[in-house]
Short mmCIF file of C-alpha atoms in Angstrom, two decimals:
data_model
loop_
_atom_site.label_atom_id
_atom_site.label_comp_id
_atom_site.label_asym_id
_atom_site.label_seq_id
_atom_site.Cartn_x
_atom_site.Cartn_y
_atom_site.Cartn_z
CA MET A 1 -6.71 12.10 -13.45
CA THR A 2 -9.70 11.18 -11.54
CA THR A 3 -10.96 13.43 -9.77
CA VAL A 4 -14.16 12.59 -7.38
CA GLY A 5 -16.18 14.91 -4.00
CA ILE A 6 -16.98 13.13 -1.11
CA ARG A 7 -19.50 15.02 0.69
CA GLY A 8 -21.33 13.94 4.40
CA THR A 9 -20.22 14.95 7.93
CA PHE A 10 -16.50 14.37 8.49
CA PHE A 11 -14.24 14.67 12.30
CA ASP A 12 -10.94 14.23 12.28
CA PHE A 13 -7.86 15.32 14.43
CA VAL A 14 -5.26 17.73 13.62
CA ASP A 15 -3.50 17.77 16.83
CA ASP A 16 -3.33 14.54 20.17
CA PRO A 17 -5.83 15.13 22.46
CA TRP A 18 -4.11 13.73 25.65
CA ARG A 19 -2.14 17.53 25.00
CA HIS A 20 -5.81 19.17 25.24
CA VAL A 21 -6.43 18.64 28.99
CA GLY A 22 -9.48 19.65 29.86
CA ASN A 23 -10.43 21.03 25.98
CA GLU A 24 -9.90 18.29 24.05
CA GLN A 25 -11.72 19.96 21.23
CA ALA A 26 -8.89 21.96 20.40
CA ALA A 27 -7.14 18.93 19.10
CA ALA A 28 -10.10 17.69 16.28
CA ARG A 29 -11.62 19.24 12.99
CA PHE A 30 -15.76 18.59 12.50
CA HIS A 31 -17.18 19.76 9.16
CA GLN A 32 -21.14 18.99 9.65
CA ASP A 33 -21.46 19.07 5.78
CA GLY A 34 -18.10 18.98 4.28
CA LEU A 35 -17.10 18.16 1.40
CA MET A 36 -13.18 16.10 0.27
CA ILE A 37 -12.34 16.34 -2.57
CA VAL A 38 -9.76 13.44 -4.02
CA THR A 39 -7.68 12.68 -7.21
CA ASP A 40 -5.90 9.60 -8.08
CA GLY A 41 -6.67 8.69 -4.69
CA VAL A 42 -5.06 11.43 -2.75
CA ILE A 43 -7.03 14.24 -1.27
CA LYS A 44 -6.78 17.46 -2.75
CA ALA A 45 -9.04 18.75 -0.83
CA PHE A 46 -10.77 19.24 2.53
CA GLY A 47 -13.34 21.86 4.61
CA SER A 48 -16.75 23.11 4.63
CA TYR A 49 -18.98 22.04 1.41
CA ASP A 50 -19.99 25.80 0.36
CA LYS A 51 -16.30 26.58 0.68
CA ILE A 52 -14.32 23.67 -1.64
CA SER A 53 -17.40 22.76 -3.83
CA ALA A 54 -17.37 26.78 -5.18
CA ALA A 55 -13.86 26.40 -5.87
CA HIS A 56 -14.13 23.10 -7.51
CA PRO A 57 -17.22 23.07 -9.86
CA GLY A 58 -17.72 19.98 -12.03
CA VAL A 59 -16.66 17.51 -9.69
CA GLN A 60 -18.61 14.42 -9.56
CA ILE A 61 -19.43 14.47 -5.66
CA THR A 62 -20.66 11.16 -3.93
CA HIS A 63 -23.24 12.20 -0.89
CA ILE A 64 -22.83 9.74 1.80
CA LYS A 65 -25.46 10.69 4.14
CA ASP A 66 -26.63 10.55 8.13
CA ARG A 67 -22.76 9.16 8.51
CA ILE A 68 -19.94 9.92 10.21
CA ILE A 69 -17.11 9.70 8.24
CA VAL A 70 -13.69 9.52 9.55
CA PRO A 71 -10.43 8.45 9.23
CA GLY A 72 -9.76 5.10 8.31
CA PHE A 73 -9.06 2.64 11.36
CA ILE A 74 -5.00 1.20 11.96
CA ASP A 75 -4.00 -1.14 13.74
CA GLY A 76 -0.77 -1.92 14.42
CA HIS A 77 -1.04 -5.91 16.17
CA ILE A 78 -2.15 -8.57 14.23
CA HIS A 79 -1.16 -11.52 13.52
CA LEU A 80 -2.37 -12.63 10.29
CA PRO A 81 -2.16 -16.42 10.44
CA GLN A 82 -4.54 -16.76 13.92
CA THR A 83 -7.83 -15.90 11.55
CA ARG A 84 -9.09 -19.04 11.86
CA VAL A 85 -8.63 -19.43 16.02
CA LEU A 86 -9.11 -16.46 17.04
CA GLY A 87 -11.18 -16.57 20.28
CA ALA A 88 -9.34 -19.91 21.59
CA TYR A 89 -10.31 -21.00 25.36
CA GLY A 90 -8.75 -20.80 27.86
CA GLU A 91 -4.74 -20.59 27.57
CA GLN A 92 -2.14 -17.84 28.39
CA LEU A 93 -0.14 -16.41 26.51
CA LEU A 94 2.58 -19.49 26.05
CA PRO A 95 0.78 -22.61 26.62
CA TRP A 96 -1.75 -20.66 24.23
CA LEU A 97 1.00 -20.11 21.41
CA GLN A 98 1.78 -24.34 21.42
CA MET A 99 -1.37 -25.33 22.29
CA TRP A 100 -3.87 -23.60 19.39
CA ILE A 101 -1.07 -21.36 17.69
CA TYR A 102 1.95 -22.68 15.68
CA PRO A 103 -0.61 -25.61 14.22
CA GLU A 104 -2.61 -22.94 13.09
CA GLU A 105 0.50 -20.39 11.79
CA LEU A 106 2.47 -24.31 10.55
CA LYS A 107 -0.69 -24.37 8.20
CA TYR A 108 0.44 -21.05 6.28
CA LYS A 109 3.46 -22.85 4.72
CA ASP A 110 0.77 -23.86 1.80
CA ARG A 111 0.62 -21.45 -1.05
CA ASN A 112 -3.21 -22.05 -1.10
CA TYR A 113 -3.90 -22.30 2.48
CA ALA A 114 -2.35 -18.98 3.17
CA ARG A 115 -3.88 -17.32 0.28
CA GLU A 116 -7.51 -18.10 1.15
CA GLY A 117 -6.10 -16.72 4.68
CA VAL A 118 -4.79 -13.51 3.78
CA LYS A 119 -8.53 -13.10 2.09
CA ARG A 120 -10.57 -13.47 4.53
CA PHE A 121 -7.94 -11.58 6.92
CA LEU A 122 -8.42 -8.67 4.84
CA ASP A 123 -12.48 -9.55 4.06
CA ALA A 124 -12.55 -8.71 7.70
CA LEU A 125 -10.13 -5.54 8.74
CA LEU A 126 -12.53 -3.78 5.79
CA ALA A 127 -15.93 -5.28 7.26
CA SER A 128 -14.29 -3.79 10.42
CA GLY A 129 -13.42 -0.09 8.74
CA THR A 130 -9.74 -1.00 9.66
CA THR A 131 -7.97 0.51 6.16
CA THR A 132 -4.31 0.22 7.85
CA CYS A 133 -2.17 -2.19 9.69
CA GLN A 134 1.02 -3.75 10.68
CA ALA A 135 0.47 -7.28 10.96
CA PHE A 136 2.65 -10.63 11.98
CA THR A 137 2.80 -13.16 9.52
CA SER A 138 4.44 -16.34 10.15
CA SER A 139 7.41 -18.20 9.40
CA SER A 140 7.51 -19.50 6.18
CA PRO A 141 7.44 -16.90 3.34
CA VAL A 142 4.68 -17.47 1.75
CA SER A 143 2.10 -15.80 4.08
CA THR A 144 4.04 -12.78 3.57
CA GLU A 145 4.33 -13.22 0.08
CA GLU A 146 0.26 -13.52 -0.44
CA LEU A 147 -0.21 -10.76 2.55
CA PHE A 148 1.42 -8.45 0.31
CA GLU A 149 0.31 -9.84 -2.85
CA GLU A 150 -3.54 -9.40 -1.84
CA ALA A 151 -3.22 -6.01 0.31
CA ALA A 152 -1.59 -4.82 -3.80
CA ARG A 153 -4.78 -5.33 -4.96
CA ARG A 154 -7.01 -3.54 -2.69
CA ASN A 155 -4.37 -0.94 -2.58
CA MET A 156 -4.12 -1.26 1.28
CA ARG A 157 -1.22 -0.20 2.79
CA VAL A 158 0.48 -3.07 4.57
CA ILE A 159 3.22 -3.27 6.98
CA ALA A 160 4.57 -6.44 7.63
CA GLY A 161 7.90 -9.42 7.30
CA LEU A 162 8.82 -12.70 7.65
CA THR A 163 8.30 -14.19 11.63
CA GLY A 164 11.27 -14.25 12.75
CA ILE A 165 11.68 -17.53 15.57
CA ASP A 166 14.47 -20.02 16.08
CA ARG A 167 13.67 -20.91 20.19
CA ASN A 168 11.03 -21.83 22.01
CA ALA A 169 8.48 -23.30 19.14
CA PRO A 170 7.87 -26.79 17.61
CA ALA A 171 10.82 -27.75 15.44
CA ASP A 172 8.66 -27.49 12.55
CA TYR A 173 7.52 -23.58 13.06
CA VAL A 174 11.78 -21.96 13.30
CA ASP A 175 14.27 -21.44 11.50
CA THR A 176 17.64 -20.82 11.22
CA PRO A 177 18.88 -16.59 11.42
CA GLU A 178 20.86 -17.73 8.40
CA ASN A 179 17.41 -18.28 6.24
CA PHE A 180 15.32 -15.70 7.98
CA TYR A 181 18.46 -13.17 7.17
CA ARG A 182 18.61 -14.20 3.68
CA ASP A 183 14.23 -14.68 2.96
CA SER A 184 13.82 -11.30 4.93
CA LYS A 185 16.52 -9.55 2.51
CA ARG A 186 14.49 -11.23 -0.51
CA LEU A 187 11.41 -10.37 0.95
CA ILE A 188 12.51 -6.64 1.03
CA ALA A 189 13.69 -6.20 -2.48
CA GLN A 190 10.32 -7.31 -3.43
CA TYR A 191 8.16 -5.63 -1.53
CA HIS A 192 8.95 -2.62 0.70
CA ASN A 193 8.20 0.45 -0.34
CA LYS A 194 6.15 -1.26 -3.85
CA GLY A 195 3.25 0.69 -3.66
CA ARG A 196 1.34 1.01 -0.20
CA ASN A 197 3.84 -1.85 0.74
CA LEU A 198 5.87 -1.39 4.14
CA TYR A 199 8.54 -4.36 4.92
CA ALA A 200 8.71 -4.74 9.12
CA ILE A 201 11.67 -6.75 10.18
CA THR A 202 10.32 -8.76 12.19
CA PRO A 203 11.80 -10.75 15.09
CA ARG A 204 8.30 -12.67 17.02
CA PHE A 205 9.52 -12.29 20.45
CA ALA A 206 12.95 -11.51 22.51
CA PHE A 207 11.65 -15.28 24.34
CA GLY A 208 11.40 -16.80 20.85
CA ALA A 209 14.89 -15.41 18.96
CA SER A 210 18.00 -16.22 20.23
CA PRO A 211 21.23 -13.66 20.11
CA GLU A 212 22.08 -14.90 16.40
CA LEU A 213 18.33 -14.83 15.23
CA LEU A 214 18.88 -10.41 17.08
CA LYS A 215 22.17 -9.99 15.37
CA ALA A 216 20.12 -11.18 11.84
CA CYS A 217 17.46 -8.74 12.74
CA GLN A 218 20.44 -6.30 13.44
CA ARG A 219 22.05 -6.23 10.25
CA LEU A 220 18.83 -6.15 7.82
CA LYS A 221 18.08 -3.02 9.72
CA HIS A 222 21.99 -1.74 9.33
CA GLU A 223 21.54 -2.69 5.94
CA HIS A 224 17.58 -1.09 5.28
CA PRO A 225 17.57 1.51 7.49
CA ASP A 226 14.39 2.33 6.49
CA CYS A 227 12.31 -0.43 7.66
CA TRP A 228 10.50 -1.05 9.82
CA VAL A 229 10.89 -3.36 13.47
CA ASN A 230 8.23 -5.11 14.51
CA THR A 231 7.51 -7.07 17.72
CA HIS A 232 6.35 -7.89 21.21
CA ILE A 233 7.28 -6.72 24.38
CA SER A 234 6.73 -7.30 28.15
CA GLU A 235 3.21 -8.98 27.38
CA ASN A 236 2.76 -11.20 30.26
CA PRO A 237 4.49 -12.62 33.45
CA ALA A 238 6.27 -16.18 32.43
CA GLU A 239 7.40 -14.27 29.39
CA CYS A 240 9.33 -11.61 31.06
CA SER A 241 10.64 -13.81 33.14
CA GLY A 242 11.74 -16.14 29.79
CA VAL A 243 13.45 -13.40 27.98
CA LEU A 244 16.03 -12.36 31.28
CA VAL A 245 16.49 -16.03 31.34
CA GLU A 246 17.16 -16.74 27.16
CA HIS A 247 19.06 -12.83 27.56
CA PRO A 248 20.64 -13.39 30.92
CA ASP A 249 23.43 -10.07 30.25
CA CYS A 250 20.35 -8.10 29.83
CA GLN A 251 18.83 -6.29 32.38
CA ASP A 252 14.89 -5.78 31.24
CA TYR A 253 12.46 -6.81 28.51
CA LEU A 254 13.24 -3.55 25.94
CA GLY A 255 17.27 -4.12 26.73
CA VAL A 256 17.40 -7.07 24.65
CA TYR A 257 16.38 -4.86 21.79
CA GLU A 258 18.77 -2.09 22.74
CA LYS A 259 21.76 -4.77 22.65
CA PHE A 260 21.06 -5.22 19.17
CA GLY A 261 20.98 -1.50 17.84
CA LEU A 262 16.50 -2.55 16.96
CA VAL A 263 14.88 0.69 19.31
CA GLY A 264 14.00 3.27 17.78
CA PRO A 265 12.02 5.55 15.41
CA LYS A 266 9.24 2.54 13.13
CA PHE A 267 9.85 0.19 16.86
CA SER A 268 6.78 -1.43 17.08
CA GLY A 269 6.79 -3.13 20.55
CA GLY A 270 3.14 -4.97 20.92
CA HIS A 271 1.69 -5.01 24.43
CA GLY A 272 4.15 -3.36 27.02
CA VAL A 273 2.33 -4.45 30.10
CA TYR A 274 5.04 -4.81 32.08
CA LEU A 275 7.33 -1.79 30.71
CA SER A 276 9.32 -0.44 33.56
CA ASN A 277 8.94 3.55 34.29
CA ASN A 278 12.51 3.69 33.25
CA GLU A 279 11.65 1.23 30.42
CA PHE A 280 8.87 3.98 29.10
CA ARG A 281 11.24 6.73 29.31
CA ARG A 282 13.91 5.04 27.58
CA MET A 283 11.64 3.98 24.58
CA SER A 284 9.76 7.90 24.57
CA LYS A 285 13.77 8.95 24.24
CA GLN A 286 14.03 7.17 21.36
CA GLY A 287 11.34 7.41 19.39
CA ALA A 288 9.95 4.05 19.66
CA ALA A 289 6.18 2.50 20.10
CA VAL A 290 4.41 0.87 21.77
CA VAL A 291 0.70 -0.70 20.80
CA PHE A 292 -1.46 -1.11 23.48
CA CYS A 293 -4.25 -4.21 22.39
CA PRO A 294 -6.52 -4.58 25.30
CA CYS A 295 -8.20 -6.93 23.29
CA SER A 296 -5.62 -9.32 23.78
CA ASN A 297 -4.03 -8.42 27.60
CA LEU A 298 -7.75 -9.32 28.92
CA PHE A 299 -8.48 -12.00 26.95
CA LEU A 300 -5.34 -14.43 27.50
CA GLY A 301 -5.27 -12.57 30.60
CA SER A 302 -2.58 -10.82 30.61
CA GLY A 303 -2.38 -7.75 32.73
CA LEU A 304 -3.62 -4.00 32.20
CA PHE A 305 -1.35 -1.80 30.52
CA ARG A 306 -0.28 1.15 31.86
CA LEU A 307 -2.34 3.88 28.93
CA GLY A 308 -1.67 6.85 32.21
CA ARG A 309 1.86 6.08 32.34
CA ALA A 310 2.41 6.02 28.88
CA THR A 311 1.02 9.50 27.81
CA ASP A 312 2.87 10.96 30.86
CA PRO A 313 3.77 14.48 29.25
CA GLU A 314 7.33 14.19 30.63
CA HIS A 315 8.39 10.83 28.72
CA ARG A 316 5.46 9.99 25.97
CA VAL A 317 5.38 7.50 24.87
CA LYS A 318 4.60 7.01 21.10
CA MET A 319 1.66 4.86 20.93
CA SER A 320 -0.71 2.65 18.68
CA PHE A 321 -3.77 0.93 19.47
CA GLY A 322 -4.08 -2.89 17.64
CA THR A 323 -6.37 -5.69 17.67
CA ASP A 324 -3.17 -8.37 18.56
CA MET A 325 -5.86 -10.45 16.74
CA GLY A 326 -6.50 -13.93 17.55
CA GLY A 327 -5.00 -12.77 21.13
CA GLY A 328 -7.94 -10.55 20.55
CA ASN A 329 -10.99 -12.14 19.71
CA ARG A 330 -11.80 -8.77 17.52
CA PHE A 331 -10.73 -7.53 13.88
CA SER A 332 -12.89 -4.19 15.47
CA MET A 333 -11.30 -1.47 16.32
CA ILE A 334 -14.21 -0.18 17.98
CA ASN A 335 -14.15 -3.04 20.22
CA VAL A 336 -11.02 -2.08 20.82
CA LEU A 337 -11.99 1.17 21.87
CA ASP A 338 -14.09 -0.47 23.99
CA ASP A 339 -11.80 -2.80 26.05
CA ALA A 340 -9.58 0.30 26.33
CA TYR A 341 -11.54 1.87 27.93
CA LYS A 342 -12.11 -0.48 30.72
CA VAL A 343 -8.46 -0.76 31.17
CA GLY A 344 -8.04 2.58 31.47
CA MET A 345 -10.81 3.16 34.16
CA CYS A 346 -9.75 0.38 36.58
CA ASN A 347 -6.14 1.93 36.31
CA ASN A 348 -8.18 5.15 37.13
CA THR A 349 -9.78 3.78 39.74
CA LEU A 350 -6.12 1.79 40.63
CA LEU A 351 -4.43 5.09 40.89
CA ASP A 352 -6.96 7.64 42.61
CA GLY A 353 -6.68 6.81 46.50
CA SER A 354 -9.51 5.60 46.93
CA ILE A 355 -7.25 2.02 47.34
CA ASP A 356 -3.98 2.73 48.14
CA PRO A 357 -3.38 6.70 48.66
CA VAL A 358 0.02 5.73 48.38
CA ARG A 359 0.02 5.14 45.05
CA LYS A 360 -2.03 8.05 44.54
CA ASP A 361 -1.20 9.98 41.40
CA LEU A 362 -4.46 12.25 40.10
CA ALA A 363 -2.50 13.53 37.09
CA GLU A 364 -1.55 9.88 35.66
CA ALA A 365 -5.00 8.46 37.11
CA GLU A 366 -6.72 11.62 34.79
CA ARG A 367 -4.83 10.00 31.25
CA ASN A 368 -6.13 6.41 32.09
CA LYS A 369 -9.61 8.22 30.91
CA LEU A 370 -10.50 7.42 27.45
CA SER A 371 -12.60 9.54 25.63
CA PRO A 372 -13.77 9.75 22.51
CA TYR A 373 -11.49 12.10 21.26
CA ARG A 374 -8.31 10.19 23.13
CA GLY A 375 -9.89 7.37 21.40
CA PHE A 376 -10.76 7.79 17.87
CA TRP A 377 -7.46 9.98 17.45
CA SER A 378 -5.69 6.63 19.03
CA ILE A 379 -6.28 4.39 16.11
CA THR A 380 -6.67 7.32 13.36
CA LEU A 381 -3.81 9.87 13.16
CA GLY A 382 -2.44 8.83 16.59
CA GLY A 383 -1.83 5.37 15.73
CA ALA A 384 -0.55 6.83 11.95
CA GLU A 385 1.98 9.10 14.12
CA GLY A 386 3.16 5.63 16.54
CA LEU A 387 4.03 3.28 12.98
CA TYR A 388 5.56 6.82 11.64
CA ILE A 389 3.57 6.91 8.69
CA ASP A 390 1.46 9.71 9.19
CA ASP A 391 2.89 11.58 6.43
CA LYS A 392 0.41 9.36 4.59
CA LEU A 393 -2.72 9.17 5.98
CA GLY A 394 -4.49 9.67 9.51
CA ASN A 395 -5.98 12.61 8.83
CA PHE A 396 -7.90 14.54 6.04
CA GLU A 397 -5.37 16.94 5.95
CA PRO A 398 -4.63 17.04 1.64
CA GLY A 399 -1.78 15.12 0.44
CA LYS A 400 -2.48 12.12 2.19
CA GLU A 401 -4.30 8.99 1.39
CA ALA A 402 -7.48 9.19 1.02
CA ASP A 403 -8.67 6.34 3.82
CA PHE A 404 -11.62 6.58 5.78
CA VAL A 405 -14.70 5.33 7.04
CA ALA A 406 -18.41 6.40 7.25
CA LEU A 407 -19.62 5.09 9.99
CA ASP A 408 -23.14 4.37 11.08
CA PRO A 409 -23.78 6.18 14.62
CA ASN A 410 -27.02 4.32 14.74
CA GLY A 411 -25.91 1.16 14.43
CA GLY A 412 -25.20 -1.92 16.51
CA PRO A 413 -27.97 -2.64 19.39
CA ALA A 414 -30.93 -2.37 18.82
CA ALA A 415 -30.96 0.99 21.30
CA GLN A 416 -28.28 2.77 19.85
CA PRO A 417 -30.64 5.39 18.32
CA TRP A 418 -33.12 5.88 21.09
CA HIS A 419 -29.68 6.51 22.87
CA GLN A 420 -27.90 8.58 20.12
CA SER A 421 -31.75 10.34 19.71
CA LEU A 422 -30.47 11.87 23.41
CA ILE A 423 -27.73 13.58 21.88
CA ALA A 424 -28.72 14.74 19.16
CA ASP A 425 -32.44 14.67 19.12
CA GLY A 426 -32.93 11.93 16.43
CA ALA A 427 -30.78 13.96 13.94
CA GLY A 428 -27.39 13.89 12.59
CA PRO A 429 -24.74 15.50 14.93
CA ARG A 430 -24.90 19.23 14.66
CA THR A 431 -21.12 20.10 16.30
CA MET A 432 -18.16 18.79 17.12
CA ASP A 433 -19.39 17.71 21.16
CA GLU A 434 -22.62 15.87 19.84
CA ALA A 435 -20.81 13.89 17.56
CA ALA A 436 -18.06 13.26 19.62
CA SER A 437 -20.77 12.11 22.06
CA MET A 438 -22.11 9.97 19.34
CA LEU A 439 -18.89 8.52 18.68
CA PHE A 440 -18.63 7.46 22.30
CA ALA A 441 -21.73 6.19 21.97
CA VAL A 442 -20.77 3.68 18.87
CA MET A 443 -17.28 3.41 20.68
CA MET A 444 -19.17 1.69 24.30
CA VAL A 445 -22.24 0.69 22.63
CA GLY A 446 -21.53 -0.61 19.15
CA ASP A 447 -18.79 -2.16 17.28
CA ASP A 448 -18.21 -2.93 13.96
CA ARG A 449 -22.11 -3.51 13.15
CA CYS A 450 -21.61 0.83 12.96
CA VAL A 451 -19.27 0.14 9.79
CA ASP A 452 -21.45 1.70 6.98
CA GLU A 453 -18.95 1.32 4.15
CA THR A 454 -15.13 1.29 4.05
CA TRP A 455 -13.23 3.41 1.50
CA VAL A 456 -9.82 2.65 -0.04
CA MET A 457 -7.44 5.40 -1.27
CA GLY A 458 -10.75 7.01 -2.37
CA LYS A 459 -12.75 3.77 -3.74
CA ARG A 460 -15.49 2.33 -1.62
CA LEU A 461 -13.86 -1.63 -1.00
CA TYR A 462 -16.93 -2.27 1.98
CA LYS A 463 -20.65 -1.54 2.01
CA LYS A 464 -22.35 -3.22 4.77
CA GLY A 465 -25.38 -5.88 3.28
#
């Protein structure tokens, strides 16, 4: 066994900050001078340096100075084969798919192209501090195979699966439900729970899925109940209208997935911009998750996700955050927090009574405010809870996998160090509140330039410069 120690300033979470309105610090944990002991990639001990070092004499220690160490970021919704076309101009969701996305994803039938794309994709994730992702591949099994193989070589945790689509896409992109079922069975047997790979049954979206394809997904979930289900839901107005045309016997978008027994624990629906209150309540009751993708929702003009509604304590929905790259025009979860904050503030204004007194709901308005506690919880422990992998990662509890990011709070634009000196007099944070304030500046002013090092299972896989 190999045991190492990581010393530095640590910030992580033990609970959901939305459960501690007015006292969000109760959900967090801070060690100005902390020590993490890692044995074969798993956290063995964690706490203050003085206490933990005394109990583990002789351990080789790497001291990461002048950084804030946080758990590795979790991207709950991203598209591997869109790496090369992120930031494509001028269209909303459905024409954007036809113009830019399907032609690029078709290239991933070629193994050499897919292999290069996967390497660039994972390189970009690590450089952004993302250590875990739930990813869409393409309708070709080759892209799924290459993603799992390369992720295994890097020992990264990935949830992914063959994308199922048999309607409303080019003829050379769609596939039959029979082929989707057969190829998914093979891929599940080959990759699910092998190393850190996890498999998601992946109907792309209900607009592109016939009842026969969704029956194939239902059969796969019945035969492999420990697999995840990853899809899209209620992203764009034209898409939502189209879904009800394709599935006229369903009353709403969520009802399509419910009809085929796909909604429950380990179900993730990306976007959820136009989910009704009733759909949120049903997702909450069934333990399903929504993935908030603010960069994409803004870039494609889809709309404003109701963060305050999803976090209603009476009907709380499990939630992860995602880049949705390439609909989202960044790989960075820090940029996701930036846009999520702004979406939340717009929703806050819509609900504070200043526009329409009839819609006034001060409690929901407040829940839209994305503090640094709420933000960084959402891309670490909260993201893990939304994906049902919080038993494996998300914070620095002993027994969990040692994925973490060393953030440079002075990274980003040239003015950042001067701003941060307002908080900590040019030094590192001394208290939890100072650390949270510095992280908020990273979240709002910084970007992936603040990511100095990314570690996976106790090994450094990325170092800036």
